[in-house]
Amino acid sequence: SLGPAPAKIGLIGLSAGTLAAYARPGDHCVFYEINPQVEAIARTYFSYLHDCPGLAEVRLGDGRLLLEQEPDQQYDILVIDAFSGDSIPIHLLTIQAIQLYFRHLKPDGILAFHVSNLYLNLPPVLELAARTLDKYAGLVVSDPDDAQKTYRAEWVLLTSSPERLRTAPLL
């Protein structure tokens, strides 16, 4: 888990801001969103950012480019949640991008990719990238639940520490 201390969480891809609902008091969530209209929709039609128990901040621009310009952020977890459509931003999946993400993580941080996709099988791509970079990968799959009105979700977690995968938060 993230532990009892407040966490610093980076998230590429805002959507409605639903991941802000998982924040705890004291957590700092930094969303990177390329489309200013998405932020406007998230703030106008949804309350996740407003109701976030921690601090929710939105930085507008291409997440990868913004991270290239920022000093190391020391995130506890960095979430890449931009792959659900049929046209994915492939520049977020390159070896160079993954190296950049790890630069912004704490040494025991977790890089979490939301890879649920009807068209592409992304877990093998990320598993190969992890091996190439001497990192460890794990797959987390949540089954659909009609009673909870939830869909199946797939996440690939990358980390520098195999022990960290055993204590990773279930997203």
XYZ file of C-alpha atoms in Angstrom:
171
model
C 0.000 0.000 0.000
C 1.003 3.638 -0.063
C 1.420 3.635 3.701
C 0.016 5.965 6.331
C 1.888 9.113 5.275
C 0.333 11.454 2.728
C 1.256 10.426 -0.804
C 2.265 12.463 -3.829
C 0.483 11.023 -6.859
C 0.974 11.987 -10.497
C -1.687 11.116 -13.066
C -1.432 11.505 -16.829
C -4.989 11.725 -18.133
C -7.767 13.506 -16.230
C -11.026 12.337 -17.829
C -13.784 13.112 -15.292
C -11.251 13.120 -12.455
C -12.576 9.896 -10.923
C -9.158 8.816 -9.630
C -9.230 11.832 -7.292
C -11.870 9.926 -5.319
C -9.174 7.458 -4.207
C -7.055 10.159 -2.572
C -6.789 10.300 1.191
C -6.652 13.426 3.360
C -3.196 14.943 2.910
C -2.508 13.288 -0.456
C -1.438 15.569 -3.311
C -2.749 14.534 -6.747
C -1.247 16.204 -9.804
C -3.225 15.548 -12.997
C -1.582 16.174 -16.370
C -4.211 16.831 -19.053
C -3.534 17.773 -22.656
C -7.031 19.056 -23.438
C -8.272 22.144 -21.558
C -11.858 21.223 -22.468
C -11.499 17.992 -20.485
C -10.625 19.970 -17.364
C -13.600 22.281 -17.942
C -15.934 19.291 -18.298
C -14.454 17.595 -15.212
C -14.971 20.727 -13.117
C -18.408 21.630 -14.535
C -20.196 18.287 -14.783
C -18.387 16.147 -12.200
C -17.403 16.737 -8.587
C -14.406 14.396 -8.176
C -11.800 17.168 -8.229
C -13.810 19.403 -5.907
C -14.596 16.550 -3.502
C -11.048 15.139 -3.461
C -10.092 14.442 0.180
C -6.556 15.614 -0.617
C -5.253 18.346 -2.897
C -6.145 17.928 -6.594
C -4.124 20.031 -9.028
C -4.400 20.056 -12.832
C -1.452 20.946 -15.060
C -2.497 21.556 -18.658
C -0.333 20.222 -21.471
C 1.084 16.986 -22.804
C 1.997 15.003 -19.680
C 5.219 13.625 -21.087
C 6.412 17.032 -22.263
C 5.498 18.660 -18.949
C 7.395 15.980 -17.019
C 10.440 16.524 -19.261
C 10.445 20.191 -18.218
C 9.762 19.696 -14.505
C 12.308 18.927 -11.804
C 12.040 15.425 -10.340
C 8.651 15.200 -8.614
C 9.349 12.245 -6.277
C 5.919 10.700 -6.808
C 4.914 7.722 -4.703
C 2.843 6.558 -7.641
C 2.592 7.802 -11.206
C -0.534 6.750 -13.084
C -0.673 6.697 -16.870
C -4.370 6.561 -17.791
C -4.581 7.588 -21.433
C -5.008 4.352 -23.398
C -8.722 3.540 -23.449
C -9.522 4.752 -26.965
C -8.763 3.210 -30.316
C -6.008 5.750 -31.006
C -3.553 5.676 -28.143
C -0.778 8.226 -27.568
C 2.103 5.854 -28.321
C 4.716 8.427 -27.220
C 3.612 7.665 -23.643
C 4.728 4.016 -24.027
C 8.288 4.335 -25.334
C 11.344 3.204 -23.391
C 12.393 6.861 -23.153
C 8.994 7.819 -21.691
C 9.168 5.034 -19.108
C 12.680 6.112 -18.116
C 11.331 9.653 -17.688
C 8.500 8.390 -15.491
C 10.937 6.511 -13.266
C 12.993 9.705 -12.912
C 9.914 11.287 -11.331
C 9.234 8.387 -8.928
C 10.647 7.778 -5.488
C 13.062 4.800 -5.499
C 10.279 2.505 -4.235
C 7.558 4.201 -6.297
C 5.062 2.507 -8.560
C 4.375 3.304 -12.184
C 0.770 2.259 -12.935
C -0.558 1.960 -16.478
C -4.299 1.611 -17.013
C -4.275 -0.689 -20.056
C -7.928 -1.685 -20.436
C -8.421 -1.514 -24.185
C -10.732 -3.216 -26.661
C -8.263 -3.008 -29.535
C -4.731 -3.485 -28.207
C -3.071 -5.955 -25.843
C -0.719 -3.607 -23.957
C 0.447 -5.751 -20.985
C 3.048 -7.685 -23.054
C 4.449 -4.391 -24.378
C 4.948 -3.061 -20.858
C 6.313 -6.370 -19.557
C 8.978 -6.280 -22.279
C 9.768 -2.646 -21.447
C 10.143 -3.573 -17.769
C 12.577 -6.370 -18.611
C 14.521 -4.061 -20.927
C 14.893 -1.499 -18.120
C 15.609 -4.040 -15.328
C 12.283 -3.239 -13.657
C 9.555 -5.526 -12.381
C 6.029 -5.757 -13.773
C 2.773 -7.054 -12.365
C -0.713 -7.301 -13.801
C -3.783 -6.355 -11.744
C -7.168 -7.303 -13.199
C -10.490 -6.465 -11.602
C -13.451 -8.436 -12.854
C -16.732 -6.758 -13.750
C -19.345 -6.526 -11.027
C -22.912 -5.970 -12.173
C -24.112 -5.220 -8.626
C -21.473 -2.474 -8.262
C -21.936 -1.417 -11.910
C -18.212 -1.741 -12.579
C -16.429 -2.914 -15.702
C -13.379 -5.132 -16.062
C -10.157 -3.140 -15.636
C -6.533 -4.050 -16.360
C -3.537 -2.304 -14.832
C 0.169 -2.986 -15.327
C 2.349 -1.947 -12.393
C 6.069 -1.324 -12.875
C 8.558 -0.803 -10.085
C 12.244 -1.073 -9.300
C 11.552 -3.411 -6.389
C 9.893 -6.850 -6.623
C 8.853 -6.506 -2.969
C 6.903 -3.384 -3.885
C 4.641 -5.399 -6.186
C 3.498 -7.498 -3.218
C 2.428 -4.375 -1.313
C 1.097 -2.399 -4.267
C -2.308 -0.777 -3.916
C -5.090 -2.446 -5.840
C -6.323 0.204 -8.215
